[in-house]
Amino acid sequence: MDNGPVRQRRRRDAEKVSKADMSRERVLISAARIFSVQGYAGTTMRDVAKEAGLQAGSLYYYYPSKDLLIEAVLDMGIHGVSNAVYSTIAELPPSTSYADRIRAAVFAHLRSVLQFGDYALASRRVLGQVPPDVRRKHVLRRDAYGEFWVKLLEAARGAGEIRDDVDVKLARTFILGALNSALEWYRPNGMTIDEVASQFNVLIADGLFRPPPGA
Protein backbone atom coordinates (compact mmCIF):
# COMPACT_ATOMS: atom_id res chain seq x y z
CA MET A 1 0.00 0.00 0.00
CA ASP A 2 1.39 3.40 -1.02
CA ASN A 3 1.48 5.64 2.02
CA GLY A 4 3.09 8.54 0.15
CA PRO A 5 0.08 10.86 0.63
CA VAL A 6 0.13 10.11 4.36
CA ARG A 7 3.82 11.01 4.61
CA GLN A 8 3.24 14.20 2.65
CA ARG A 9 0.35 15.20 4.92
CA ARG A 10 2.42 14.53 8.03
CA ARG A 11 5.30 16.55 6.59
CA ARG A 12 2.98 19.48 5.83
CA ASP A 13 1.51 19.25 9.33
CA ALA A 14 5.00 19.25 10.86
CA GLU A 15 5.97 22.28 8.78
CA LYS A 16 2.86 24.11 9.96
CA VAL A 17 3.67 23.34 13.59
CA SER A 18 7.27 24.45 13.10
CA LYS A 19 6.22 27.73 11.50
CA ALA A 20 3.64 28.30 14.24
CA ASP A 21 6.28 27.71 16.92
CA MET A 22 8.69 30.12 15.24
CA SER A 23 5.97 32.77 14.97
CA ARG A 24 5.02 32.26 18.63
CA GLU A 25 8.67 32.64 19.63
CA ARG A 26 8.93 35.84 17.57
CA VAL A 27 5.82 37.17 19.31
CA LEU A 28 7.26 36.44 22.76
CA ILE A 29 10.62 38.01 21.95
CA SER A 30 8.89 41.12 20.61
CA ALA A 31 6.50 41.28 23.56
CA ALA A 32 9.32 41.00 26.10
CA ARG A 33 11.19 43.84 24.39
CA ILE A 34 8.13 46.11 24.28
CA PHE A 35 6.98 45.33 27.83
CA SER A 36 10.48 45.96 29.19
CA VAL A 37 10.49 49.44 27.66
CA GLN A 38 6.86 50.57 27.85
CA GLY A 39 5.60 48.62 30.84
CA TYR A 40 2.40 46.62 31.01
CA ALA A 41 -0.07 49.50 31.02
CA GLY A 42 1.77 51.33 28.24
CA THR A 43 1.89 48.35 25.87
CA THR A 44 -0.90 47.45 23.46
CA MET A 45 -1.37 44.29 21.47
CA ARG A 46 -1.00 46.43 18.36
CA ASP A 47 2.45 47.53 19.59
CA VAL A 48 3.55 43.92 19.98
CA ALA A 49 2.13 42.90 16.61
CA LYS A 50 3.99 45.73 14.90
CA GLU A 51 7.26 44.79 16.63
CA ALA A 52 6.77 41.14 15.60
CA GLY A 53 5.93 42.04 12.00
CA LEU A 54 2.39 40.66 12.25
CA GLN A 55 -1.09 41.96 11.66
CA ALA A 56 -2.84 42.78 14.92
CA GLY A 57 -5.47 40.12 14.21
CA SER A 58 -2.78 37.47 13.74
CA LEU A 59 -1.38 38.14 17.20
CA TYR A 60 -4.69 37.14 18.82
CA TYR A 61 -4.36 33.73 17.18
CA TYR A 62 -1.37 33.02 19.43
CA TYR A 63 -2.42 34.99 22.51
CA PRO A 64 -6.10 35.97 22.75
CA SER A 65 -5.47 38.61 25.43
CA LYS A 66 -2.73 40.83 26.82
CA ASP A 67 -3.00 39.01 30.16
CA LEU A 68 -2.16 35.68 28.51
CA LEU A 69 0.68 37.29 26.59
CA ILE A 70 2.34 38.85 29.63
CA GLU A 71 1.90 35.61 31.56
CA ALA A 72 3.73 33.76 28.77
CA VAL A 73 6.52 36.36 28.81
CA LEU A 74 6.92 36.06 32.59
CA ASP A 75 6.90 32.27 32.35
CA MET A 76 9.57 32.30 29.66
CA GLY A 77 11.83 34.41 31.86
CA ILE A 78 11.56 32.36 35.04
CA HIS A 79 11.54 28.97 33.32
CA GLY A 80 14.44 29.87 31.03
CA VAL A 81 16.66 30.67 34.01
CA SER A 82 15.43 28.05 36.48
CA ASN A 83 15.48 25.17 33.96
CA ALA A 84 19.04 26.03 32.97
CA VAL A 85 20.14 25.86 36.60
CA TYR A 86 18.15 22.70 37.37
CA SER A 87 19.56 20.83 34.37
CA THR A 88 23.12 22.00 35.11
CA ILE A 89 22.95 20.66 38.66
CA ALA A 90 21.22 17.44 37.57
CA GLU A 91 24.02 16.68 35.10
CA LEU A 92 26.78 16.89 37.73
CA PRO A 93 28.21 13.63 39.10
CA PRO A 94 26.76 12.62 42.50
CA SER A 95 30.23 13.04 44.06
CA THR A 96 30.36 16.76 43.17
CA SER A 97 30.97 18.92 46.22
CA TYR A 98 28.32 21.43 47.19
CA ALA A 99 30.82 24.23 46.67
CA ASP A 100 31.20 23.13 43.04
CA ARG A 101 27.43 22.74 42.69
CA ILE A 102 26.96 26.33 43.82
CA ARG A 103 29.69 27.52 41.45
CA ALA A 104 27.98 25.68 38.57
CA ALA A 105 24.60 27.17 39.52
CA VAL A 106 26.12 30.66 39.52
CA PHE A 107 27.50 30.13 36.00
CA ALA A 108 24.19 28.72 34.73
CA HIS A 109 22.08 31.47 36.29
CA LEU A 110 24.25 34.28 34.97
CA ARG A 111 24.44 32.86 31.44
CA SER A 112 20.70 32.26 31.24
CA VAL A 113 19.60 35.52 32.84
CA LEU A 114 21.63 37.38 30.22
CA GLN A 115 20.37 35.08 27.46
CA PHE A 116 16.77 35.78 28.50
CA GLY A 117 17.55 39.40 29.30
CA ASP A 118 14.49 41.00 27.73
CA TYR A 119 12.23 38.58 29.57
CA ALA A 120 13.94 39.27 32.89
CA LEU A 121 13.83 43.02 32.32
CA ALA A 122 10.15 42.80 31.41
CA SER A 123 9.49 40.92 34.63
CA ARG A 124 11.24 43.58 36.72
CA ARG A 125 9.43 46.36 34.90
CA VAL A 126 5.85 45.05 34.85
CA LEU A 127 5.39 42.73 37.82
CA GLY A 128 3.79 45.44 39.91
CA GLN A 129 1.46 46.40 37.06
CA VAL A 130 0.04 43.08 35.93
CA PRO A 131 -3.34 41.71 37.10
CA PRO A 132 -3.22 40.08 40.57
CA ASP A 133 -3.81 36.52 39.34
CA VAL A 134 -0.97 36.80 36.82
CA ARG A 135 1.35 38.26 39.47
CA ARG A 136 0.39 35.57 41.97
CA LYS A 137 1.27 32.75 39.55
CA HIS A 138 4.60 34.30 38.68
CA VAL A 139 5.53 34.93 42.32
CA LEU A 140 4.81 31.28 43.15
CA ARG A 141 7.13 30.14 40.34
CA ARG A 142 9.81 32.63 41.35
CA ASP A 143 9.58 31.56 44.99
CA ALA A 144 9.92 27.90 44.02
CA TYR A 145 13.20 28.74 42.26
CA GLY A 146 14.37 30.73 45.25
CA GLU A 147 13.58 27.77 47.51
CA PHE A 148 15.79 25.59 45.29
CA TRP A 149 18.72 27.86 46.14
CA VAL A 150 17.88 27.80 49.84
CA LYS A 151 17.90 24.00 49.84
CA LEU A 152 21.18 23.93 47.91
CA LEU A 153 22.80 26.27 50.44
CA GLU A 154 21.34 24.35 53.38
CA ALA A 155 22.74 21.11 51.98
CA ALA A 156 26.14 22.77 51.61
CA ARG A 157 26.00 23.91 55.22
CA GLY A 158 24.93 20.42 56.34
CA ALA A 159 27.97 19.02 54.55
CA GLY A 160 30.20 21.45 56.43
CA GLU A 161 31.04 23.50 53.33
CA ILE A 162 29.35 26.71 54.51
CA ARG A 163 29.86 28.41 57.87
CA ASP A 164 27.23 27.68 60.49
CA ASP A 165 26.60 31.37 61.17
CA VAL A 166 25.52 32.16 57.58
CA ASP A 167 21.81 32.88 57.05
CA VAL A 168 21.11 30.87 53.91
CA LYS A 169 18.02 32.87 52.93
CA LEU A 170 19.97 36.10 53.13
CA ALA A 171 22.82 34.44 51.21
CA ARG A 172 20.33 33.37 48.53
CA THR A 173 19.04 36.93 48.24
CA PHE A 174 22.58 38.29 48.03
CA ILE A 175 23.66 35.80 45.33
CA LEU A 176 20.59 36.13 43.10
CA GLY A 177 20.43 39.90 43.53
CA ALA A 178 24.06 40.25 42.48
CA LEU A 179 23.65 37.94 39.49
CA ASN A 180 20.43 39.61 38.33
CA SER A 181 22.05 43.04 38.55
CA ALA A 182 24.17 42.06 35.52
CA LEU A 183 21.09 42.84 33.41
CA GLU A 184 21.72 46.51 34.10
CA TRP A 185 25.46 46.80 33.60
CA TYR A 186 26.84 43.85 31.63
CA ARG A 187 28.24 44.69 28.19
CA PRO A 188 29.51 42.00 25.77
CA ASN A 189 32.54 44.11 24.82
CA GLY A 190 33.94 43.91 28.37
CA MET A 191 34.53 40.80 30.45
CA THR A 192 33.10 37.55 29.14
CA ILE A 193 30.13 36.00 30.94
CA ASP A 194 32.38 33.22 32.25
CA GLU A 195 34.87 35.76 33.59
CA VAL A 196 32.09 37.65 35.37
CA ALA A 197 30.73 34.40 36.82
CA SER A 198 34.22 33.48 38.02
CA GLN A 199 34.51 36.81 39.81
CA PHE A 200 31.11 36.30 41.45
CA ASN A 201 32.23 32.87 42.61
CA VAL A 202 35.41 34.32 44.10
CA LEU A 203 33.38 36.89 46.03
CA ILE A 204 30.89 34.26 47.20
CA ALA A 205 33.53 31.74 48.25
CA ASP A 206 36.33 33.97 49.56
CA GLY A 207 34.75 37.37 50.24
CA LEU A 208 36.52 40.70 49.87
CA PHE A 209 38.93 40.60 52.80
CA ARG A 210 42.20 38.77 53.15
CA PRO A 211 42.36 36.39 56.12
CA PRO A 212 44.35 37.82 59.04
CA PRO A 213 48.00 36.77 59.30
CA GLY A 214 48.38 33.34 60.76
CA ALA A 215 44.72 32.45 60.22
PDB file of C-alpha atoms in Angstrom:
ATOM      1  CA  MET A   1       0.000   0.000   0.000  1.00  0.00           C
ATOM      2  CA  ASP A   2       1.389   3.400  -1.021  1.00  0.00           C
ATOM      3  CA  ASN A   3       1.480   5.643   2.022  1.00  0.00           C
ATOM      4  CA  GLY A   4       3.095   8.538   0.151  1.00  0.00           C
ATOM      5  CA  PRO A   5       0.085  10.856   0.628  1.00  0.00           C
ATOM      6  CA  VAL A   6       0.130  10.105   4.362  1.00  0.00           C
ATOM      7  CA  ARG A   7       3.818  11.010   4.607  1.00  0.00           C
ATOM      8  CA  GLN A   8       3.242  14.196   2.647  1.00  0.00           C
ATOM      9  CA  ARG A   9       0.350  15.200   4.916  1.00  0.00           C
ATOM     10  CA  ARG A  10       2.422  14.532   8.026  1.00  0.00           C
ATOM     11  CA  ARG A  11       5.301  16.549   6.594  1.00  0.00           C
ATOM     12  CA  ARG A  12       2.982  19.478   5.833  1.00  0.00           C
ATOM     13  CA  ASP A  13       1.513  19.249   9.332  1.00  0.00           C
ATOM     14  CA  ALA A  14       5.004  19.246  10.861  1.00  0.00           C
ATOM     15  CA  GLU A  15       5.970  22.283   8.779  1.00  0.00           C
ATOM     16  CA  LYS A  16       2.860  24.109   9.959  1.00  0.00           C
ATOM     17  CA  VAL A  17       3.670  23.343  13.586  1.00  0.00           C
ATOM     18  CA  SER A  18       7.274  24.451  13.101  1.00  0.00           C
ATOM     19  CA  LYS A  19       6.216  27.733  11.498  1.00  0.00           C
ATOM     20  CA  ALA A  20       3.640  28.303  14.244  1.00  0.00           C
ATOM     21  CA  ASP A  21       6.281  27.710  16.923  1.00  0.00           C
ATOM     22  CA  MET A  22       8.689  30.123  15.238  1.00  0.00           C
ATOM     23  CA  SER A  23       5.970  32.765  14.971  1.00  0.00           C
ATOM     24  CA  ARG A  24       5.022  32.263  18.625  1.00  0.00           C
ATOM     25  CA  GLU A  25       8.666  32.637  19.628  1.00  0.00           C
ATOM     26  CA  ARG A  26       8.930  35.835  17.572  1.00  0.00           C
ATOM     27  CA  VAL A  27       5.823  37.173  19.306  1.00  0.00           C
ATOM     28  CA  LEU A  28       7.255  36.436  22.756  1.00  0.00           C
ATOM     29  CA  ILE A  29      10.625  38.013  21.954  1.00  0.00           C
ATOM     30  CA  SER A  30       8.891  41.118  20.612  1.00  0.00           C
ATOM     31  CA  ALA A  31       6.500  41.283  23.563  1.00  0.00           C
ATOM     32  CA  ALA A  32       9.319  40.998  26.096  1.00  0.00           C
ATOM     33  CA  ARG A  33      11.188  43.837  24.386  1.00  0.00           C
ATOM     34  CA  ILE A  34       8.135  46.113  24.275  1.00  0.00           C
ATOM     35  CA  PHE A  35       6.979  45.328  27.827  1.00  0.00           C
ATOM     36  CA  SER A  36      10.478  45.961  29.194  1.00  0.00           C
ATOM     37  CA  VAL A  37      10.494  49.443  27.655  1.00  0.00           C
ATOM     38  CA  GLN A  38       6.863  50.566  27.853  1.00  0.00           C
ATOM     39  CA  GLY A  39       5.601  48.620  30.844  1.00  0.00           C
ATOM     40  CA  TYR A  40       2.403  46.616  31.011  1.00  0.00           C
ATOM     41  CA  ALA A  41      -0.070  49.498  31.016  1.00  0.00           C
ATOM     42  CA  GLY A  42       1.774  51.329  28.245  1.00  0.00           C
ATOM     43  CA  THR A  43       1.885  48.353  25.875  1.00  0.00           C
ATOM     44  CA  THR A  44      -0.900  47.449  23.456  1.00  0.00           C
ATOM     45  CA  MET A  45      -1.366  44.287  21.468  1.00  0.00           C
ATOM     46  CA  ARG A  46      -1.001  46.426  18.358  1.00  0.00           C
ATOM     47  CA  ASP A  47       2.454  47.534  19.592  1.00  0.00           C
ATOM     48  CA  VAL A  48       3.548  43.922  19.977  1.00  0.00           C
ATOM     49  CA  ALA A  49       2.127  42.896  16.606  1.00  0.00           C
ATOM     50  CA  LYS A  50       3.993  45.727  14.900  1.00  0.00           C
ATOM     51  CA  GLU A  51       7.258  44.786  16.627  1.00  0.00           C
ATOM     52  CA  ALA A  52       6.767  41.141  15.597  1.00  0.00           C
ATOM     53  CA  GLY A  53       5.929  42.044  12.001  1.00  0.00           C
ATOM     54  CA  LEU A  54       2.393  40.657  12.247  1.00  0.00           C
ATOM     55  CA  GLN A  55      -1.090  41.960  11.655  1.00  0.00           C
ATOM     56  CA  ALA A  56      -2.840  42.780  14.923  1.00  0.00           C
ATOM     57  CA  GLY A  57      -5.471  40.120  14.215  1.00  0.00           C
ATOM     58  CA  SER A  58      -2.776  37.469  13.737  1.00  0.00           C
ATOM     59  CA  LEU A  59      -1.380  38.136  17.205  1.00  0.00           C
ATOM     60  CA  TYR A  60      -4.689  37.139  18.820  1.00  0.00           C
ATOM     61  CA  TYR A  61      -4.356  33.726  17.184  1.00  0.00           C
ATOM     62  CA  TYR A  62      -1.372  33.020  19.426  1.00  0.00           C
ATOM     63  CA  TYR A  63      -2.419  34.990  22.505  1.00  0.00           C
ATOM     64  CA  PRO A  64      -6.102  35.972  22.752  1.00  0.00           C
ATOM     65  CA  SER A  65      -5.468  38.614  25.432  1.00  0.00           C
ATOM     66  CA  LYS A  66      -2.731  40.828  26.825  1.00  0.00           C
ATOM     67  CA  ASP A  67      -3.001  39.013  30.156  1.00  0.00           C
ATOM     68  CA  LEU A  68      -2.162  35.677  28.513  1.00  0.00           C
ATOM     69  CA  LEU A  69       0.676  37.292  26.586  1.00  0.00           C
ATOM     70  CA  ILE A  70       2.335  38.854  29.628  1.00  0.00           C
ATOM     71  CA  GLU A  71       1.903  35.613  31.556  1.00  0.00           C
ATOM     72  CA  ALA A  72       3.731  33.761  28.769  1.00  0.00           C
ATOM     73  CA  VAL A  73       6.521  36.361  28.810  1.00  0.00           C
ATOM     74  CA  LEU A  74       6.916  36.063  32.585  1.00  0.00           C
ATOM     75  CA  ASP A  75       6.896  32.267  32.353  1.00  0.00           C
ATOM     76  CA  MET A  76       9.568  32.296  29.662  1.00  0.00           C
ATOM     77  CA  GLY A  77      11.828  34.415  31.859  1.00  0.00           C
ATOM     78  CA  ILE A  78      11.564  32.362  35.043  1.00  0.00           C
ATOM     79  CA  HIS A  79      11.537  28.968  33.316  1.00  0.00           C
ATOM     80  CA  GLY A  80      14.444  29.869  31.035  1.00  0.00           C
ATOM     81  CA  VAL A  81      16.657  30.670  34.010  1.00  0.00           C
ATOM     82  CA  SER A  82      15.434  28.045  36.475  1.00  0.00           C
ATOM     83  CA  ASN A  83      15.479  25.168  33.965  1.00  0.00           C
ATOM     84  CA  ALA A  84      19.040  26.033  32.971  1.00  0.00           C
ATOM     85  CA  VAL A  85      20.141  25.860  36.598  1.00  0.00           C
ATOM     86  CA  TYR A  86      18.148  22.703  37.375  1.00  0.00           C
ATOM     87  CA  SER A  87      19.559  20.834  34.369  1.00  0.00           C
ATOM     88  CA  THR A  88      23.116  21.995  35.112  1.00  0.00           C
ATOM     89  CA  ILE A  89      22.953  20.657  38.658  1.00  0.00           C
ATOM     90  CA  ALA A  90      21.219  17.437  37.569  1.00  0.00           C
ATOM     91  CA  GLU A  91      24.022  16.675  35.098  1.00  0.00           C
ATOM     92  CA  LEU A  92      26.779  16.891  37.729  1.00  0.00           C
ATOM     93  CA  PRO A  93      28.214  13.635  39.105  1.00  0.00           C
ATOM     94  CA  PRO A  94      26.764  12.620  42.504  1.00  0.00           C
ATOM     95  CA  SER A  95      30.231  13.037  44.058  1.00  0.00           C
ATOM     96  CA  THR A  96      30.362  16.760  43.166  1.00  0.00           C
ATOM     97  CA  SER A  97      30.973  18.916  46.220  1.00  0.00           C
ATOM     98  CA  TYR A  98      28.322  21.432  47.187  1.00  0.00           C
ATOM     99  CA  ALA A  99      30.817  24.228  46.670  1.00  0.00           C
ATOM    100  CA  ASP A 100      31.196  23.132  43.045  1.00  0.00           C
ATOM    101  CA  ARG A 101      27.427  22.743  42.685  1.00  0.00           C
ATOM    102  CA  ILE A 102      26.957  26.327  43.822  1.00  0.00           C
ATOM    103  CA  ARG A 103      29.686  27.521  41.454  1.00  0.00           C
ATOM    104  CA  ALA A 104      27.981  25.682  38.569  1.00  0.00           C
ATOM    105  CA  ALA A 105      24.602  27.169  39.521  1.00  0.00           C
ATOM    106  CA  VAL A 106      26.120  30.658  39.517  1.00  0.00           C
ATOM    107  CA  PHE A 107      27.501  30.133  35.997  1.00  0.00           C
ATOM    108  CA  ALA A 108      24.190  28.724  34.731  1.00  0.00           C
ATOM    109  CA  HIS A 109      22.079  31.465  36.287  1.00  0.00           C
ATOM    110  CA  LEU A 110      24.253  34.280  34.974  1.00  0.00           C
ATOM    111  CA  ARG A 111      24.441  32.863  31.436  1.00  0.00           C
ATOM    112  CA  SER A 112      20.699  32.257  31.238  1.00  0.00           C
ATOM    113  CA  VAL A 113      19.596  35.517  32.837  1.00  0.00           C
ATOM    114  CA  LEU A 114      21.633  37.376  30.221  1.00  0.00           C
ATOM    115  CA  GLN A 115      20.371  35.080  27.458  1.00  0.00           C
ATOM    116  CA  PHE A 116      16.768  35.780  28.499  1.00  0.00           C
ATOM    117  CA  GLY A 117      17.553  39.401  29.302  1.00  0.00           C
ATOM    118  CA  ASP A 118      14.486  41.001  27.728  1.00  0.00           C
ATOM    119  CA  TYR A 119      12.227  38.577  29.573  1.00  0.00           C
ATOM    120  CA  ALA A 120      13.936  39.267  32.885  1.00  0.00           C
ATOM    121  CA  LEU A 121      13.829  43.023  32.324  1.00  0.00           C
ATOM    122  CA  ALA A 122      10.153  42.803  31.408  1.00  0.00           C
ATOM    123  CA  SER A 123       9.494  40.924  34.629  1.00  0.00           C
ATOM    124  CA  ARG A 124      11.236  43.584  36.719  1.00  0.00           C
ATOM    125  CA  ARG A 125       9.426  46.362  34.898  1.00  0.00           C
ATOM    126  CA  VAL A 126       5.854  45.046  34.848  1.00  0.00           C
ATOM    127  CA  LEU A 127       5.394  42.726  37.815  1.00  0.00           C
ATOM    128  CA  GLY A 128       3.789  45.437  39.914  1.00  0.00           C
ATOM    129  CA  GLN A 129       1.460  46.401  37.063  1.00  0.00           C
ATOM    130  CA  VAL A 130       0.044  43.075  35.926  1.00  0.00           C
ATOM    131  CA  PRO A 131      -3.342  41.708  37.098  1.00  0.00           C
ATOM    132  CA  PRO A 132      -3.224  40.081  40.569  1.00  0.00           C
ATOM    133  CA  ASP A 133      -3.813  36.521  39.340  1.00  0.00           C
ATOM    134  CA  VAL A 134      -0.968  36.797  36.818  1.00  0.00           C
ATOM    135  CA  ARG A 135       1.345  38.260  39.468  1.00  0.00           C
ATOM    136  CA  ARG A 136       0.392  35.569  41.971  1.00  0.00           C
ATOM    137  CA  LYS A 137       1.266  32.746  39.553  1.00  0.00           C
ATOM    138  CA  HIS A 138       4.600  34.305  38.684  1.00  0.00           C
ATOM    139  CA  VAL A 139       5.532  34.932  42.320  1.00  0.00           C
ATOM    140  CA  LEU A 140       4.811  31.281  43.147  1.00  0.00           C
ATOM    141  CA  ARG A 141       7.130  30.137  40.344  1.00  0.00           C
ATOM    142  CA  ARG A 142       9.808  32.625  41.346  1.00  0.00           C
ATOM    143  CA  ASP A 143       9.584  31.563  44.994  1.00  0.00           C
ATOM    144  CA  ALA A 144       9.921  27.899  44.020  1.00  0.00           C
ATOM    145  CA  TYR A 145      13.196  28.737  42.255  1.00  0.00           C
ATOM    146  CA  GLY A 146      14.369  30.733  45.253  1.00  0.00           C
ATOM    147  CA  GLU A 147      13.579  27.766  47.505  1.00  0.00           C
ATOM    148  CA  PHE A 148      15.790  25.593  45.289  1.00  0.00           C
ATOM    149  CA  TRP A 149      18.721  27.861  46.138  1.00  0.00           C
ATOM    150  CA  VAL A 150      17.883  27.804  49.843  1.00  0.00           C
ATOM    151  CA  LYS A 151      17.902  23.996  49.845  1.00  0.00           C
ATOM    152  CA  LEU A 152      21.180  23.926  47.912  1.00  0.00           C
ATOM    153  CA  LEU A 153      22.795  26.266  50.440  1.00  0.00           C
ATOM    154  CA  GLU A 154      21.338  24.349  53.380  1.00  0.00           C
ATOM    155  CA  ALA A 155      22.737  21.109  51.978  1.00  0.00           C
ATOM    156  CA  ALA A 156      26.139  22.767  51.613  1.00  0.00           C
ATOM    157  CA  ARG A 157      25.998  23.908  55.215  1.00  0.00           C
ATOM    158  CA  GLY A 158      24.928  20.422  56.340  1.00  0.00           C
ATOM    159  CA  ALA A 159      27.967  19.018  54.548  1.00  0.00           C
ATOM    160  CA  GLY A 160      30.198  21.450  56.428  1.00  0.00           C
ATOM    161  CA  GLU A 161      31.040  23.499  53.330  1.00  0.00           C
ATOM    162  CA  ILE A 162      29.348  26.705  54.512  1.00  0.00           C
ATOM    163  CA  ARG A 163      29.858  28.409  57.866  1.00  0.00           C
ATOM    164  CA  ASP A 164      27.226  27.682  60.487  1.00  0.00           C
ATOM    165  CA  ASP A 165      26.596  31.369  61.171  1.00  0.00           C
ATOM    166  CA  VAL A 166      25.520  32.163  57.579  1.00  0.00           C
ATOM    167  CA  ASP A 167      21.806  32.883  57.052  1.00  0.00           C
ATOM    168  CA  VAL A 168      21.114  30.873  53.911  1.00  0.00           C
ATOM    169  CA  LYS A 169      18.019  32.868  52.926  1.00  0.00           C
ATOM    170  CA  LEU A 170      19.975  36.096  53.129  1.00  0.00           C
ATOM    171  CA  ALA A 171      22.824  34.435  51.211  1.00  0.00           C
ATOM    172  CA  ARG A 172      20.329  33.368  48.531  1.00  0.00           C
ATOM    173  CA  THR A 173      19.037  36.933  48.245  1.00  0.00           C
ATOM    174  CA  PHE A 174      22.584  38.293  48.028  1.00  0.00           C
ATOM    175  CA  ILE A 175      23.659  35.803  45.333  1.00  0.00           C
ATOM    176  CA  LEU A 176      20.586  36.128  43.099  1.00  0.00           C
ATOM    177  CA  GLY A 177      20.426  39.899  43.532  1.00  0.00           C
ATOM    178  CA  ALA A 178      24.056  40.250  42.479  1.00  0.00           C
ATOM    179  CA  LEU A 179      23.650  37.944  39.486  1.00  0.00           C
ATOM    180  CA  ASN A 180      20.434  39.614  38.326  1.00  0.00           C
ATOM    181  CA  SER A 181      22.054  43.039  38.552  1.00  0.00           C
ATOM    182  CA  ALA A 182      24.166  42.061  35.525  1.00  0.00           C
ATOM    183  CA  LEU A 183      21.091  42.835  33.413  1.00  0.00           C
ATOM    184  CA  GLU A 184      21.716  46.512  34.105  1.00  0.00           C
ATOM    185  CA  TRP A 185      25.458  46.796  33.600  1.00  0.00           C
ATOM    186  CA  TYR A 186      26.843  43.849  31.625  1.00  0.00           C
ATOM    187  CA  ARG A 187      28.235  44.687  28.191  1.00  0.00           C
ATOM    188  CA  PRO A 188      29.511  42.001  25.773  1.00  0.00           C
ATOM    189  CA  ASN A 189      32.541  44.114  24.821  1.00  0.00           C
ATOM    190  CA  GLY A 190      33.936  43.911  28.368  1.00  0.00           C
ATOM    191  CA  MET A 191      34.533  40.799  30.450  1.00  0.00           C
ATOM    192  CA  THR A 192      33.095  37.552  29.139  1.00  0.00           C
ATOM    193  CA  ILE A 193      30.134  36.003  30.937  1.00  0.00           C
ATOM    194  CA  ASP A 194      32.376  33.217  32.246  1.00  0.00           C
ATOM    195  CA  GLU A 195      34.866  35.764  33.593  1.00  0.00           C
ATOM    196  CA  VAL A 196      32.088  37.653  35.368  1.00  0.00           C
ATOM    197  CA  ALA A 197      30.727  34.403  36.815  1.00  0.00           C
ATOM    198  CA  SER A 198      34.218  33.476  38.020  1.00  0.00           C
ATOM    199  CA  GLN A 199      34.508  36.809  39.812  1.00  0.00           C
ATOM    200  CA  PHE A 200      31.114  36.304  41.447  1.00  0.00           C
ATOM    201  CA  ASN A 201      32.228  32.871  42.613  1.00  0.00           C
ATOM    202  CA  VAL A 202      35.415  34.316  44.101  1.00  0.00           C
ATOM    203  CA  LEU A 203      33.383  36.886  46.031  1.00  0.00           C
ATOM    204  CA  ILE A 204      30.887  34.262  47.195  1.00  0.00           C
ATOM    205  CA  ALA A 205      33.525  31.742  48.247  1.00  0.00           C
ATOM    206  CA  ASP A 206      36.326  33.975  49.563  1.00  0.00           C
ATOM    207  CA  GLY A 207      34.755  37.369  50.236  1.00  0.00           C
ATOM    208  CA  LEU A 208      36.522  40.698  49.871  1.00  0.00           C
ATOM    209  CA  PHE A 209      38.927  40.605  52.800  1.00  0.00           C
ATOM    210  CA  ARG A 210      42.202  38.769  53.149  1.00  0.00           C
ATOM    211  CA  PRO A 211      42.360  36.385  56.118  1.00  0.00           C
ATOM    212  CA  PRO A 212      44.354  37.824  59.039  1.00  0.00           C
ATOM    213  CA  PRO A 213      48.005  36.772  59.297  1.00  0.00           C
ATOM    214  CA  GLY A 214      48.378  33.338  60.758  1.00  0.00           C
ATOM    215  CA  ALA A 215      44.721  32.446  60.220  1.00  0.00           C
TER     216      ALA A 215
END
